[in-house]
PDB file of C-alpha atoms and ligand atoms in Angstrom:
ATOM      1  CA  MET A 535       0.000   0.000   0.000  1.00  0.00           C
ATOM      2  CA  SER A 536       1.518   3.327  -1.034  1.00  0.00           C
ATOM      3  CA  THR A 537       1.431   6.456   1.148  1.00  0.00           C
ATOM      4  CA  GLU A 538      -1.375   8.889   0.348  1.00  0.00           C
ATOM      5  CA  ARG A 539      -0.104  11.833  -1.635  1.00  0.00           C
ATOM      6  CA  HIS A 540      -1.562  14.983  -3.164  1.00  0.00           C
ATOM      7  CA  VAL A 541      -1.207  14.620  -6.906  1.00  0.00           C
ATOM      8  CA  LEU A 542      -1.597  17.675  -9.143  1.00  0.00           C
ATOM      9  CA  VAL A 543      -2.336  17.088 -12.830  1.00  0.00           C
ATOM     10  CA  THR A 544      -2.773  19.465 -15.768  1.00  0.00           C
ATOM     11  CA  ALA A 545      -4.729  18.355 -18.833  1.00  0.00           C
ATOM     12  CA  GLY A 546      -6.048  19.512 -22.172  1.00  0.00           C
ATOM     13  CA  PRO A 547      -5.154  22.450 -24.371  1.00  0.00           C
ATOM     14  CA  THR A 548      -4.932  26.098 -23.423  1.00  0.00           C
ATOM     15  CA  ARG A 549      -6.878  28.691 -25.376  1.00  0.00           C
ATOM     16  CA  GLU A 550      -5.257  32.016 -26.213  1.00  0.00           C
ATOM     17  CA  ALA A 551      -7.745  34.767 -27.058  1.00  0.00           C
ATOM     18  CA  ILE A 552      -7.480  36.916 -30.186  1.00  0.00           C
ATOM     19  CA  ASP A 553     -10.763  38.706 -29.484  1.00  0.00           C
ATOM     20  CA  PRO A 554     -13.985  37.781 -27.622  1.00  0.00           C
ATOM     21  CA  VAL A 555     -14.916  35.088 -30.189  1.00  0.00           C
ATOM     22  CA  ARG A 556     -11.604  33.859 -31.672  1.00  0.00           C
ATOM     23  CA  TYR A 557      -8.627  32.060 -30.188  1.00  0.00           C
ATOM     24  CA  LEU A 558      -5.542  29.939 -30.850  1.00  0.00           C
ATOM     25  CA  SER A 559      -5.508  26.419 -29.446  1.00  0.00           C
ATOM     26  CA  ASN A 560      -4.532  22.819 -30.279  1.00  0.00           C
ATOM     27  CA  GLU A 561      -5.936  19.299 -30.647  1.00  0.00           C
ATOM     28  CA  SER A 562      -5.261  18.008 -27.127  1.00  0.00           C
ATOM     29  CA  SER A 563      -8.263  15.992 -25.868  1.00  0.00           C
ATOM     30  CA  GLY A 564      -7.224  16.017 -22.204  1.00  0.00           C
ATOM     31  CA  ARG A 565      -7.723  12.254 -21.937  1.00  0.00           C
ATOM     32  CA  MET A 566      -4.225  11.398 -20.694  1.00  0.00           C
ATOM     33  CA  GLY A 567      -4.366  13.934 -17.852  1.00  0.00           C
ATOM     34  CA  PHE A 568      -7.887  12.909 -16.848  1.00  0.00           C
ATOM     35  CA  ALA A 569      -6.769   9.254 -16.793  1.00  0.00           C
ATOM     36  CA  ILE A 570      -3.815  10.170 -14.537  1.00  0.00           C
ATOM     37  CA  ALA A 571      -6.065  12.008 -12.063  1.00  0.00           C
ATOM     38  CA  GLU A 572      -8.435   9.024 -12.038  1.00  0.00           C
ATOM     39  CA  ALA A 573      -5.550   6.570 -11.527  1.00  0.00           C
ATOM     40  CA  ALA A 574      -4.245   8.708  -8.649  1.00  0.00           C
ATOM     41  CA  VAL A 575      -7.595   8.500  -6.818  1.00  0.00           C
ATOM     42  CA  LYS A 576      -7.841   4.751  -7.489  1.00  0.00           C
ATOM     43  CA  ALA A 577      -4.382   4.324  -5.934  1.00  0.00           C
ATOM     44  CA  GLY A 578      -5.619   6.090  -2.784  1.00  0.00           C
ATOM     45  CA  HIS A 579      -4.171   9.543  -3.430  1.00  0.00           C
ATOM     46  CA  ARG A 580      -5.833  12.958  -3.427  1.00  0.00           C
ATOM     47  CA  ALA A 581      -5.975  14.453  -6.949  1.00  0.00           C
ATOM     48  CA  THR A 582      -6.391  18.023  -8.178  1.00  0.00           C
ATOM     49  CA  LEU A 583      -6.901  18.364 -11.921  1.00  0.00           C
ATOM     50  CA  ILE A 584      -6.241  21.707 -13.605  1.00  0.00           C
ATOM     51  CA  ALA A 585      -8.101  21.389 -16.899  1.00  0.00           C
ATOM     52  CA  GLY A 586      -8.006  23.526 -20.012  1.00  0.00           C
ATOM     53  CA  PRO A 587     -11.202  23.736 -22.119  1.00  0.00           C
ATOM     54  CA  VAL A 588     -12.171  20.091 -22.737  1.00  0.00           C
ATOM     55  CA  ASP A 589     -15.449  18.252 -22.886  1.00  0.00           C
ATOM     56  CA  LEU A 590     -14.739  15.427 -20.437  1.00  0.00           C
ATOM     57  CA  PRO A 591     -16.520  14.435 -17.224  1.00  0.00           C
ATOM     58  CA  THR A 592     -14.611  14.899 -13.982  1.00  0.00           C
ATOM     59  CA  PRO A 593     -13.417  11.500 -12.688  1.00  0.00           C
ATOM     60  CA  LYS A 594     -14.970  10.473  -9.374  1.00  0.00           C
ATOM     61  CA  GLY A 595     -13.206  11.857  -6.335  1.00  0.00           C
ATOM     62  CA  VAL A 596     -11.085  14.340  -8.326  1.00  0.00           C
ATOM     63  CA  GLU A 597     -11.057  18.058  -7.461  1.00  0.00           C
ATOM     64  CA  ARG A 598     -11.225  20.004 -10.739  1.00  0.00           C
ATOM     65  CA  VAL A 599     -10.084  23.552 -11.492  1.00  0.00           C
ATOM     66  CA  ASP A 600     -11.038  24.830 -14.958  1.00  0.00           C
ATOM     67  CA  VAL A 601      -8.757  27.309 -16.714  1.00  0.00           C
ATOM     68  CA  VAL A 602      -8.597  28.820 -20.198  1.00  0.00           C
ATOM     69  CA  SER A 603      -5.213  30.344 -21.043  1.00  0.00           C
ATOM     70  CA  ALA A 604      -1.608  29.379 -20.259  1.00  0.00           C
ATOM     71  CA  ARG A 605      -1.347  32.296 -17.866  1.00  0.00           C
ATOM     72  CA  ASP A 606      -4.532  31.164 -16.048  1.00  0.00           C
ATOM     73  CA  MET A 607      -3.001  27.685 -15.804  1.00  0.00           C
ATOM     74  CA  LEU A 608       0.190  29.128 -14.292  1.00  0.00           C
ATOM     75  CA  ALA A 609      -1.863  31.006 -11.668  1.00  0.00           C
ATOM     76  CA  ALA A 610      -3.732  27.781 -10.776  1.00  0.00           C
ATOM     77  CA  LEU A 611      -0.418  25.881 -10.539  1.00  0.00           C
ATOM     78  CA  GLU A 612       0.993  28.555  -8.231  1.00  0.00           C
ATOM     79  CA  ASP A 613      -2.089  28.142  -6.006  1.00  0.00           C
ATOM     80  CA  HIS A 614      -2.000  24.334  -5.828  1.00  0.00           C
ATOM     81  CA  PHE A 615       1.632  23.204  -6.287  1.00  0.00           C
ATOM     82  CA  PRO A 616       2.787  24.270  -2.793  1.00  0.00           C
ATOM     83  CA  SER A 617       0.413  21.725  -1.186  1.00  0.00           C
ATOM     84  CA  ALA A 618       1.115  18.968  -3.752  1.00  0.00           C
ATOM     85  CA  ASP A 619       3.610  16.095  -3.632  1.00  0.00           C
ATOM     86  CA  ALA A 620       3.760  15.553  -7.385  1.00  0.00           C
ATOM     87  CA  LEU A 621       2.884  17.350 -10.624  1.00  0.00           C
ATOM     88  CA  TYR A 622       1.971  15.582 -13.872  1.00  0.00           C
ATOM     89  CA  MET A 623       2.149  18.242 -16.572  1.00  0.00           C
ATOM     90  CA  ALA A 624       0.066  16.564 -19.299  1.00  0.00           C
ATOM     91  CA  ALA A 625      -1.503  19.785 -20.648  1.00  0.00           C
ATOM     92  CA  ALA A 626      -0.631  20.931 -24.157  1.00  0.00           C
ATOM     93  CA  VAL A 627       0.201  24.509 -23.226  1.00  0.00           C
ATOM     94  CA  ALA A 628       0.282  27.058 -26.054  1.00  0.00           C
ATOM     95  CA  ASP A 629       3.860  28.265 -26.447  1.00  0.00           C
ATOM     96  CA  TYR A 630       2.727  31.659 -27.813  1.00  0.00           C
ATOM     97  CA  ARG A 631      -0.316  33.914 -27.420  1.00  0.00           C
ATOM     98  CA  PRO A 632      -1.586  36.870 -29.464  1.00  0.00           C
ATOM     99  CA  ALA A 633       0.322  39.994 -28.445  1.00  0.00           C
ATOM    100  CA  GLN A 634      -2.941  41.889 -28.277  1.00  0.00           C
ATOM    101  CA  ARG A 635      -6.426  40.738 -27.228  1.00  0.00           C
ATOM    102  CA  HIS A 636      -8.942  42.922 -29.072  1.00  0.00           C
ATOM    103  CA  ALA A 637     -11.692  44.166 -26.719  1.00  0.00           C
ATOM    104  CA  GLY A 638     -14.315  43.914 -29.492  1.00  0.00           C
ATOM    105  CA  LYS A 639     -14.281  41.669 -32.609  1.00  0.00           C
ATOM    106  CA  TRP A 640     -11.113  42.120 -34.647  1.00  0.00           C
ATOM    107  CA  LYS A 641     -12.490  43.710 -37.824  1.00  0.00           C
ATOM    108  CA  VAL A 642      -9.678  42.273 -39.887  1.00  0.00           C
ATOM    109  CA  LYS A 643     -11.347  42.407 -43.349  1.00  0.00           C
ATOM    110  CA  GLU A 644     -11.973  46.144 -43.024  1.00  0.00           C
ATOM    111  CA  SER A 645      -8.413  46.903 -44.098  1.00  0.00           C
ATOM    112  CA  GLY A 646      -9.139  45.152 -47.427  1.00  0.00           C
ATOM    113  CA  ALA A 647      -5.787  43.335 -47.272  1.00  0.00           C
ATOM    114  CA  ASP A 648      -5.442  39.800 -48.727  1.00  0.00           C
ATOM    115  CA  SER A 649      -2.789  38.954 -46.200  1.00  0.00           C
ATOM    116  CA  VAL A 650      -2.603  39.901 -42.537  1.00  0.00           C
ATOM    117  CA  SER A 651      -0.242  39.034 -39.695  1.00  0.00           C
ATOM    118  CA  LEU A 652      -1.025  38.150 -36.122  1.00  0.00           C
ATOM    119  CA  GLU A 653       1.747  39.065 -33.733  1.00  0.00           C
ATOM    120  CA  LEU A 654       2.431  36.415 -31.090  1.00  0.00           C
ATOM    121  CA  VAL A 655       4.393  36.685 -27.859  1.00  0.00           C
ATOM    122  CA  ARG A 656       5.962  33.879 -25.869  1.00  0.00           C
ATOM    123  CA  ASN A 657       4.057  32.301 -22.989  1.00  0.00           C
ATOM    124  CA  PRO A 658       6.029  31.321 -19.900  1.00  0.00           C
ATOM    125  CA  ASP A 659       7.166  27.685 -19.732  1.00  0.00           C
ATOM    126  CA  LEU A 660       4.856  26.595 -16.892  1.00  0.00           C
ATOM    127  CA  VAL A 661       6.542  23.367 -15.887  1.00  0.00           C
ATOM    128  CA  LYS A 662       9.995  24.974 -15.951  1.00  0.00           C
ATOM    129  CA  THR A 663       8.766  27.899 -13.844  1.00  0.00           C
ATOM    130  CA  ILE A 664       7.056  25.634 -11.306  1.00  0.00           C
ATOM    131  CA  ALA A 665       9.883  23.042 -11.166  1.00  0.00           C
ATOM    132  CA  ARG A 666      12.247  25.747  -9.863  1.00  0.00           C
ATOM    133  CA  THR A 667      10.350  25.589  -6.551  1.00  0.00           C
ATOM    134  CA  LYS A 668       9.912  21.814  -6.437  1.00  0.00           C
ATOM    135  CA  GLY A 669      12.170  20.816  -3.537  1.00  0.00           C
ATOM    136  CA  GLU A 670      11.296  17.170  -2.768  1.00  0.00           C
ATOM    137  CA  ARG A 671       8.210  17.172  -5.014  1.00  0.00           C
ATOM    138  CA  ARG A 672       8.174  14.966  -8.099  1.00  0.00           C
ATOM    139  CA  VAL A 673       7.634  16.649 -11.476  1.00  0.00           C
ATOM    140  CA  ILE A 674       6.647  14.679 -14.559  1.00  0.00           C
ATOM    141  CA  ALA A 675       6.663  16.496 -17.921  1.00  0.00           C
ATOM    142  CA  PHE A 676       5.424  15.256 -21.300  1.00  0.00           C
ATOM    143  CA  ALA A 677       6.850  15.487 -24.800  1.00  0.00           C
ATOM    144  CA  LEU A 678       5.230  14.796 -28.134  1.00  0.00           C
ATOM    145  CA  GLU A 679       7.855  14.363 -30.827  1.00  0.00           C
ATOM    146  CA  THR A 680       7.691  13.410 -34.483  1.00  0.00           C
ATOM    147  CA  SER A 681      11.389  12.625 -34.972  1.00  0.00           C
ATOM    148  CA  ASP A 682      14.485  11.901 -32.893  1.00  0.00           C
ATOM    149  CA  GLY A 683      12.104  11.525 -29.941  1.00  0.00           C
ATOM    150  CA  GLU A 684      14.313  10.203 -27.148  1.00  0.00           C
ATOM    151  CA  ARG A 685      17.120  12.708 -27.711  1.00  0.00           C
ATOM    152  CA  ARG A 686      14.708  15.645 -27.841  1.00  0.00           C
ATOM    153  CA  ALA A 687      12.716  14.391 -24.845  1.00  0.00           C
ATOM    154  CA  LEU A 688      15.886  14.010 -22.746  1.00  0.00           C
ATOM    155  CA  ALA A 689      16.929  17.561 -23.641  1.00  0.00           C
ATOM    156  CA  LYS A 690      13.484  18.790 -22.499  1.00  0.00           C
ATOM    157  CA  LEU A 691      13.693  16.753 -19.293  1.00  0.00           C
ATOM    158  CA  GLN A 692      16.888  18.603 -18.382  1.00  0.00           C
ATOM    159  CA  ALA A 693      15.827  22.045 -19.598  1.00  0.00           C
ATOM    160  CA  LYS A 694      12.578  21.865 -17.632  1.00  0.00           C
ATOM    161  CA  GLY A 695      14.100  20.455 -14.433  1.00  0.00           C
ATOM    162  CA  ALA A 696      11.682  17.494 -14.314  1.00  0.00           C
ATOM    163  CA  ASP A 697      12.260  14.091 -12.702  1.00  0.00           C
ATOM    164  CA  TRP A 698      10.693  12.150 -15.564  1.00  0.00           C
ATOM    165  CA  ILE A 699       9.504  12.921 -19.070  1.00  0.00           C
ATOM    166  CA  VAL A 700       6.836  10.921 -20.867  1.00  0.00           C
ATOM    167  CA  LEU A 701       7.563  10.673 -24.579  1.00  0.00           C
ATOM    168  CA  ASN A 702       4.380  10.235 -26.650  1.00  0.00           C
ATOM    169  CA  ASP A 703       3.852   9.413 -30.254  1.00  0.00           C
ATOM    170  CA  PRO A 704       1.599  11.890 -32.209  1.00  0.00           C
ATOM    171  CA  SER A 705      -0.833   8.996 -32.809  1.00  0.00           C
ATOM    172  CA  ALA A 706      -1.738   9.415 -29.098  1.00  0.00           C
ATOM    173  CA  LEU A 707      -3.639  12.657 -29.832  1.00  0.00           C
ATOM    174  CA  GLY A 708      -7.304  12.020 -29.133  1.00  0.00           C
ATOM    175  CA  ALA A 709      -6.781   8.243 -29.227  1.00  0.00           C
ATOM    176  CA  GLY A 710      -7.754   5.701 -26.581  1.00  0.00           C
ATOM    177  CA  ARG A 711      -4.502   3.709 -26.840  1.00  0.00           C
ATOM    178  CA  THR A 712      -0.964   5.009 -26.781  1.00  0.00           C
ATOM    179  CA  THR A 713       2.713   4.070 -26.897  1.00  0.00           C
ATOM    180  CA  VAL A 714       4.967   5.900 -24.451  1.00  0.00           C
ATOM    181  CA  THR A 715       8.546   5.869 -23.216  1.00  0.00           C
ATOM    182  CA  ILE A 716       9.148   7.184 -19.695  1.00  0.00           C
ATOM    183  CA  LEU A 717      12.646   8.624 -19.346  1.00  0.00           C
ATOM    184  CA  GLY A 718      14.007   9.435 -15.894  1.00  0.00           C
ATOM    185  CA  ALA A 719      16.543  12.061 -14.803  1.00  0.00           C
ATOM    186  CA  ASP A 720      18.317   9.104 -13.148  1.00  0.00           C
ATOM    187  CA  GLY A 721      18.815   7.475 -16.591  1.00  0.00           C
ATOM    188  CA  SER A 722      15.889   5.041 -16.257  1.00  0.00           C
ATOM    189  CA  ARG A 723      13.863   4.060 -19.326  1.00  0.00           C
ATOM    190  CA  GLN A 724      10.502   2.246 -19.446  1.00  0.00           C
ATOM    191  CA  HIS A 725       8.699   1.571 -22.712  1.00  0.00           C
ATOM    192  CA  PHE A 726       4.958   0.778 -22.924  1.00  0.00           C
ATOM    193  CA  GLU A 727       3.652  -0.311 -26.319  1.00  0.00           C
ATOM    194  CA  ASP A 728       0.018   0.048 -27.420  1.00  0.00           C
ATOM    195  CA  ARG A 729      -1.537   0.425 -23.933  1.00  0.00           C
ATOM    196  CA  THR A 730      -4.774   2.074 -22.915  1.00  0.00           C
ATOM    197  CA  LYS A 731      -4.360   5.525 -21.378  1.00  0.00           C
ATOM    198  CA  ALA A 732      -5.693   4.039 -18.110  1.00  0.00           C
ATOM    199  CA  GLN A 733      -2.845   1.465 -18.121  1.00  0.00           C
ATOM    200  CA  VAL A 734      -0.234   4.155 -18.849  1.00  0.00           C
ATOM    201  CA  ALA A 735      -1.762   6.376 -16.136  1.00  0.00           C
ATOM    202  CA  GLU A 736      -1.425   3.558 -13.600  1.00  0.00           C
ATOM    203  CA  SER A 737       2.273   3.110 -14.491  1.00  0.00           C
ATOM    204  CA  LEU A 738       2.808   6.860 -14.181  1.00  0.00           C
ATOM    205  CA  ILE A 739       1.248   6.946 -10.719  1.00  0.00           C
ATOM    206  CA  ALA A 740       3.414   3.950  -9.732  1.00  0.00           C
ATOM    207  CA  LEU A 741       6.497   6.158 -10.330  1.00  0.00           C
ATOM    208  CA  LEU A 742       5.673   7.867  -7.021  1.00  0.00           C
ATOM    209  CA  ASP A 743       6.583   4.676  -5.152  1.00  0.00           C
ATOM    210  CA  GLU A 744      10.074   4.534  -6.690  1.00  0.00           C
TER     211      GLU A 744
HETATM  212  N1  LIG B2247       4.835  23.093 -21.224  1.00  0.00           N
HETATM  213  C1  LIG B2247       4.714  24.080 -20.256  1.00  0.00           C
HETATM  214  N2  LIG B2247       4.629  25.387 -20.632  1.00  0.00           N
HETATM  215  C2  LIG B2247       4.665  25.742 -21.935  1.00  0.00           C
HETATM  216  C3  LIG B2247       4.788  24.749 -22.923  1.00  0.00           C
HETATM  217  C4  LIG B2247       4.856  23.436 -22.525  1.00  0.00           C
HETATM  218  O1  LIG B2247       4.684  23.745 -19.071  1.00  0.00           O
HETATM  219  N3  LIG B2247       4.594  27.023 -22.263  1.00  0.00           N
HETATM  220  C5  LIG B2247       4.975  21.696 -20.790  1.00  0.00           C
HETATM  221  C6  LIG B2247       3.911  20.743 -21.282  1.00  0.00           C
HETATM  222  O2  LIG B2247       2.836  20.638 -20.366  1.00  0.00           O
HETATM  223  C7  LIG B2247       4.687  19.435 -21.376  1.00  0.00           C
HETATM  224  C8  LIG B2247       6.062  19.894 -21.820  1.00  0.00           C
HETATM  225  O3  LIG B2247       6.206  21.214 -21.318  1.00  0.00           O
HETATM  226  O4  LIG B2247       4.797  18.798 -20.120  1.00  0.00           O
HETATM  227  C9  LIG B2247       6.159  19.925 -23.334  1.00  0.00           C
HETATM  228  O5  LIG B2247       7.337  20.521 -23.727  1.00  0.00           O
HETATM  229  P1  LIG B2247       7.458  21.594 -24.925  1.00  0.00           P
HETATM  230  O6  LIG B2247       8.869  21.726 -25.233  1.00  0.00           O
HETATM  231  O7  LIG B2247       6.834  22.867 -24.642  1.00  0.00           O
HETATM  232  O8  LIG B2247       6.655  20.836 -25.967  1.00  0.00           O
HETATM  233  P2  LIG B2247       5.993  21.280 -27.279  1.00  0.00           P
HETATM  234  O9  LIG B2247       5.673  22.726 -27.275  1.00  0.00           O
HETATM  235  O10 LIG B2247       4.894  20.294 -27.481  1.00  0.00           O
HETATM  236  O11 LIG B2247       7.147  20.935 -28.250  1.00  0.00           O
HETATM  237  P3  LIG B2247       8.031  21.756 -29.263  1.00  0.00           P
HETATM  238  O12 LIG B2247       8.741  22.792 -28.445  1.00  0.00           O
HETATM  239  O13 LIG B2247       8.935  20.687 -29.759  1.00  0.00           O
HETATM  240  O14 LIG B2247       7.079  22.305 -30.243  1.00  0.00           O
END
């Protein structure tokens, strides 16, 4: 029986507003993060799930905090990380946001131009920012790579100051099954081929007992 811990999980995309009705976002379904929060509760832990805009039911026993943008997600992490023992950063955070959020609809066609530009500014790297204060807490980051996956994932593991990084294949997006490689800062490597997200989530929660 493992010790009860407070597990913090982020899931889903972030949404970066252009104006009141338009935004930039991505295809993340949130399913991996929701499965991790569910697996945490099943293993006897307390779970807080910080969710971007997704259409998924809250798993039983999970405390859910809904957020929209990357900066909202950072504020929620700053609220909840101090009381957590582990962070699973499964959210697909937008790396950039529109430099300007128009107060009313962006009347872009009014200029008559055939081509327009949208200026973007960098969002903070949430997991890197939060991992700086981690102390004894465990931080698990995620990477989705299309080529040279393990090398790139290991570079991200170090740059972000995480304890483990979960390397996903792009076929995982929105799918029920997934293939992942879990790479540890201690040099460990575990590969899981064609598993359900619930099975992968259980293995990820088991990392806390290592
Ligand atoms: N992440 C984050 N803050 C960001 C961007 C990503 O915390 N602004 C986290 C994600 O939650 C994930 C990991 O960092 O745990 C993904 O790493 P990242 O390098 O940002 O991945 P991508 O943006 O998907 O990859 P790439 O830079 O190769 O496009």
